[in-house]
Coordinates of C-alpha atoms in Angstrom, one line a residue:
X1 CA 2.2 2.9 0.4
X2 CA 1.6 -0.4 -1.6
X3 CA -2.0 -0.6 -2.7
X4 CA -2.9 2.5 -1.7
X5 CA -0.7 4.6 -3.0
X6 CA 1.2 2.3 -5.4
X7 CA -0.6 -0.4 -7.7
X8 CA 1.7 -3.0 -6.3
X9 CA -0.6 -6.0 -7.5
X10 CA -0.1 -5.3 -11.1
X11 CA 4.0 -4.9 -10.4
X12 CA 3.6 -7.8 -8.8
X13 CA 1.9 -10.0 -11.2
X14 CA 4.1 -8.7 -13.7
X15 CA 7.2 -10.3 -11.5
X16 CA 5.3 -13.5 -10.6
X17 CA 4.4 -13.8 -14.4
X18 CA 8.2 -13.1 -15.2
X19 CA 9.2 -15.8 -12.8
X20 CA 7.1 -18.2 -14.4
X21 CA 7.4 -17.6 -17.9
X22 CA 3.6 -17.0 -18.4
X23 CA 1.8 -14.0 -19.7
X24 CA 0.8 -11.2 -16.5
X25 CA -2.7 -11.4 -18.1
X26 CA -3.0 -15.1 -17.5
X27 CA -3.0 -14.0 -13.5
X28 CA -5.9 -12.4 -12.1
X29 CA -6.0 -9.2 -10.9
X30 CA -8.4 -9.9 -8.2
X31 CA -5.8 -11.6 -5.7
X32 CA -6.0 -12.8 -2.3
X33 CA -3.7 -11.8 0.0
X34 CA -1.9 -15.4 0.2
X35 CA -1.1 -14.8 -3.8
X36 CA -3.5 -18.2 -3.6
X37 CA -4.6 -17.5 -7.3
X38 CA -1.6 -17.0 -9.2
X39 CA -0.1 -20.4 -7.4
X40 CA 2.3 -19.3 -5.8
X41 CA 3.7 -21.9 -2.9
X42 CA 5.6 -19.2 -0.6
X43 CA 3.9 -15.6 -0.9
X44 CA 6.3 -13.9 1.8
X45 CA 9.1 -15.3 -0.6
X46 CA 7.5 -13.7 -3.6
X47 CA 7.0 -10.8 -2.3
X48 CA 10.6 -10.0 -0.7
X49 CA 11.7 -11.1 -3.8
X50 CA 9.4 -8.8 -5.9
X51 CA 10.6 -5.6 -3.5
X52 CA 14.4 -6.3 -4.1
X53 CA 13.7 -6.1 -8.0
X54 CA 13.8 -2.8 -9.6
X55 CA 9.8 -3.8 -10.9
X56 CA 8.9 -2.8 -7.4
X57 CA 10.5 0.9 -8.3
X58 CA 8.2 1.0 -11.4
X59 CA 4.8 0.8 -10.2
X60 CA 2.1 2.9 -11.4
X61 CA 0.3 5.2 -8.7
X62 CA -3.0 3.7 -8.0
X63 CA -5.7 5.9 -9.7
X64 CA -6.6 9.3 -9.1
X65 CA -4.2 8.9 -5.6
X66 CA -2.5 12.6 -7.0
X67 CA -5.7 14.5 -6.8
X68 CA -6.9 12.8 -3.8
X69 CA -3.8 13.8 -1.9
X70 CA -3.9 17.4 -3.3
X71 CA -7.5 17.6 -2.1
X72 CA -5.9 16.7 1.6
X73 CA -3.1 19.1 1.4
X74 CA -5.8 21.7 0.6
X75 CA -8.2 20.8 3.0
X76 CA -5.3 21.5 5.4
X77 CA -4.3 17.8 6.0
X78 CA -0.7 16.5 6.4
X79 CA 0.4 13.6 4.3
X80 CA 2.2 10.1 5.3
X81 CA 3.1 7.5 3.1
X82 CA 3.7 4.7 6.2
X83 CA 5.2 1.3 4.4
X84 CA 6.6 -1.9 5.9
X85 CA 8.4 -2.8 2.7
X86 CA 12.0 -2.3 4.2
X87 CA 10.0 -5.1 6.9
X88 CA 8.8 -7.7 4.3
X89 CA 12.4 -8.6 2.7
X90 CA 13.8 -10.0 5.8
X91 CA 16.1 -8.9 8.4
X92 CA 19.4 -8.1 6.6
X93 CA 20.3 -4.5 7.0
X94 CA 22.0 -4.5 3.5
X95 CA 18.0 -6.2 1.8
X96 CA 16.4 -3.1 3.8
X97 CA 18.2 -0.1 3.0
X98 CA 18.1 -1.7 -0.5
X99 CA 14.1 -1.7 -0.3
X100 CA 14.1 1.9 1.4
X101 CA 16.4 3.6 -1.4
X102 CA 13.8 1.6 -4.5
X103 CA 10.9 3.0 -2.3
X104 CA 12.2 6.9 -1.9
X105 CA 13.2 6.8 -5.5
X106 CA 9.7 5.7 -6.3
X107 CA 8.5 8.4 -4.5
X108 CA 10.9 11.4 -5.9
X109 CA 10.0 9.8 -9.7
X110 CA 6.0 10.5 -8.6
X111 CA 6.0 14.4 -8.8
X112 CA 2.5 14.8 -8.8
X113 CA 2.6 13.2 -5.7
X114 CA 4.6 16.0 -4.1
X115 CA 5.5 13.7 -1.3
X116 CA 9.0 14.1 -0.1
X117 CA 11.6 12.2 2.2
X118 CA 9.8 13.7 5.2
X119 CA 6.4 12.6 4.1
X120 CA 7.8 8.4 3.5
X121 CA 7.7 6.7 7.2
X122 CA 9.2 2.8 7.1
X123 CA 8.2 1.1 10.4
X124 CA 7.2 -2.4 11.6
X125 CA 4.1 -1.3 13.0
X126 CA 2.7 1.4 10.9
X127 CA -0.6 1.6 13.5
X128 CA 2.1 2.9 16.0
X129 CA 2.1 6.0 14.0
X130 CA 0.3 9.2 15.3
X131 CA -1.9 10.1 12.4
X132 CA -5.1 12.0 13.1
X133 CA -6.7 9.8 9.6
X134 CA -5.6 6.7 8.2
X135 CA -6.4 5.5 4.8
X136 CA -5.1 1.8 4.2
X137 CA -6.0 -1.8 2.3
X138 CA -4.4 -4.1 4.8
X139 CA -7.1 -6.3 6.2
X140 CA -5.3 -6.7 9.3
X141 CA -4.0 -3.9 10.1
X142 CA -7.7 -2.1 9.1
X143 CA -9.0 -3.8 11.8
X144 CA -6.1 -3.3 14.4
X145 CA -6.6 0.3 13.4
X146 CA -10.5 0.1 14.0
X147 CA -10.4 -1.6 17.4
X148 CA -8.2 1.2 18.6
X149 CA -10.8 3.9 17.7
X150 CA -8.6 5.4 14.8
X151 CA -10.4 6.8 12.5
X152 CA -9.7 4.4 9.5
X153 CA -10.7 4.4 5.8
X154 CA -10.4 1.3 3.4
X155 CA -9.4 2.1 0.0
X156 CA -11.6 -1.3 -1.3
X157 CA -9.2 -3.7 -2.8
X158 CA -9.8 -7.2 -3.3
X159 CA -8.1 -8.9 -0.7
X160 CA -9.8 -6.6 2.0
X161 CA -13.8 -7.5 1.7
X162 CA -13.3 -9.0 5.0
X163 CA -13.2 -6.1 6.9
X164 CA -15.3 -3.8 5.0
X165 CA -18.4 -4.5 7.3
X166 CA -16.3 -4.2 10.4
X167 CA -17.5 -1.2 13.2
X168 CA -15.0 2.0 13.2
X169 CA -14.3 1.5 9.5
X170 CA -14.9 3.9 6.6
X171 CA -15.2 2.9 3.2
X172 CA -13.5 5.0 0.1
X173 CA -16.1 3.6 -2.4
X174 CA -14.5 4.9 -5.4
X175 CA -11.1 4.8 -4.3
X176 CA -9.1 8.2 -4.0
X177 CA -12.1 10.3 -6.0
X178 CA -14.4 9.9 -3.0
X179 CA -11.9 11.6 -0.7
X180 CA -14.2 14.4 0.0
X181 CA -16.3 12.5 1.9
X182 CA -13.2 11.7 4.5
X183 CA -12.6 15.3 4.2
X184 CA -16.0 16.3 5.1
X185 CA -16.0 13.9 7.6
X186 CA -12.7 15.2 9.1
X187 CA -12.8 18.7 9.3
X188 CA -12.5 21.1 11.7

């Protein structure tokens, strides 16, 4: 979901720049995953922080995510949006459901998206999750993915160079608009 479906780096600059009483546009936008740029001491902190706030229901999609997706629904693809949010936040039922609810909301306020309850998977371990094609920007879990001969894509994103050279991975060059090549390279 985050990063590659939702810009979650500008919602969450906006909350780490509200935090510190400092304009968003005196962070970077080209973050490592640590959050090592904008300062910040405890990044997990940040974060669950960031996903409890109703910013994190206000993201903007990433770009051109709504026709890439329509391009897989009509190339005959199914579409999950797989997300450890409700994971992040900690292990209080009450913080998770509380993440889960900002995160469908999200999704029913993205139309365009056409994604539905059905489509939004929360898990711990999103590789664990029978998909025929994965398209993702964690760094870590890219690789997990690629070592277990899934067919992976990276959606490039700046805190992911480090696996973009890595065997098994596929590269989205220009985000969701070079889709087609995944499609080409995935169909029947």
């Amino acid at each position: 979901m985050d990063g590659v479906i939702a810009n979650w780096v500008k919602g969450l600059r906006a909350h780490v720049a509200a935090r510190n009483a400092v304009a968003d546009r005196q962070l970077a936008l080209n973050v490592s995953w640590d959050l090592s740029e904008w300062g910040v001491s405890d990044p997990s902190a940040t974060i669950r922080d960031f996903l409890l706030s109703p910013m994190a229901g206000r993201l903007k999609p990433v770009a051109g995510v709504a026709g890439g997706v329509a391009a897989l629904r009509s190339a005959g693809f199914r579409v999950l949006a797989v997300t450890r949010r409700d994971r992040l936040v900690g292990g209080n039922a009450d913080d998770q459901e509380r993440t889960r609810e900002i995160a469908r909301q999200w999704f029913a306020g993205q139309e365009d998206l056409d994604l539905g309850a059905d489509d939004l998977v929360f898990t711990d371990d999103p590789v664990g999750v029978q998909a025929d094609v994965w398209i993702d920007d964690a760094p870590r879990r890219v690789q997990r993915l690629a070592e277990s001969d899934k067919a992976v894509w990276l959606l490039p994103q700046p805190w992911n160079r480090s696996v973009m050279k890595n065997d098994g991975v596929d590269i989205l060059f220009d985000g969701w608009d070079s889709v087609d090549d995944l499609i080409a390279a995935h169909s029947a």
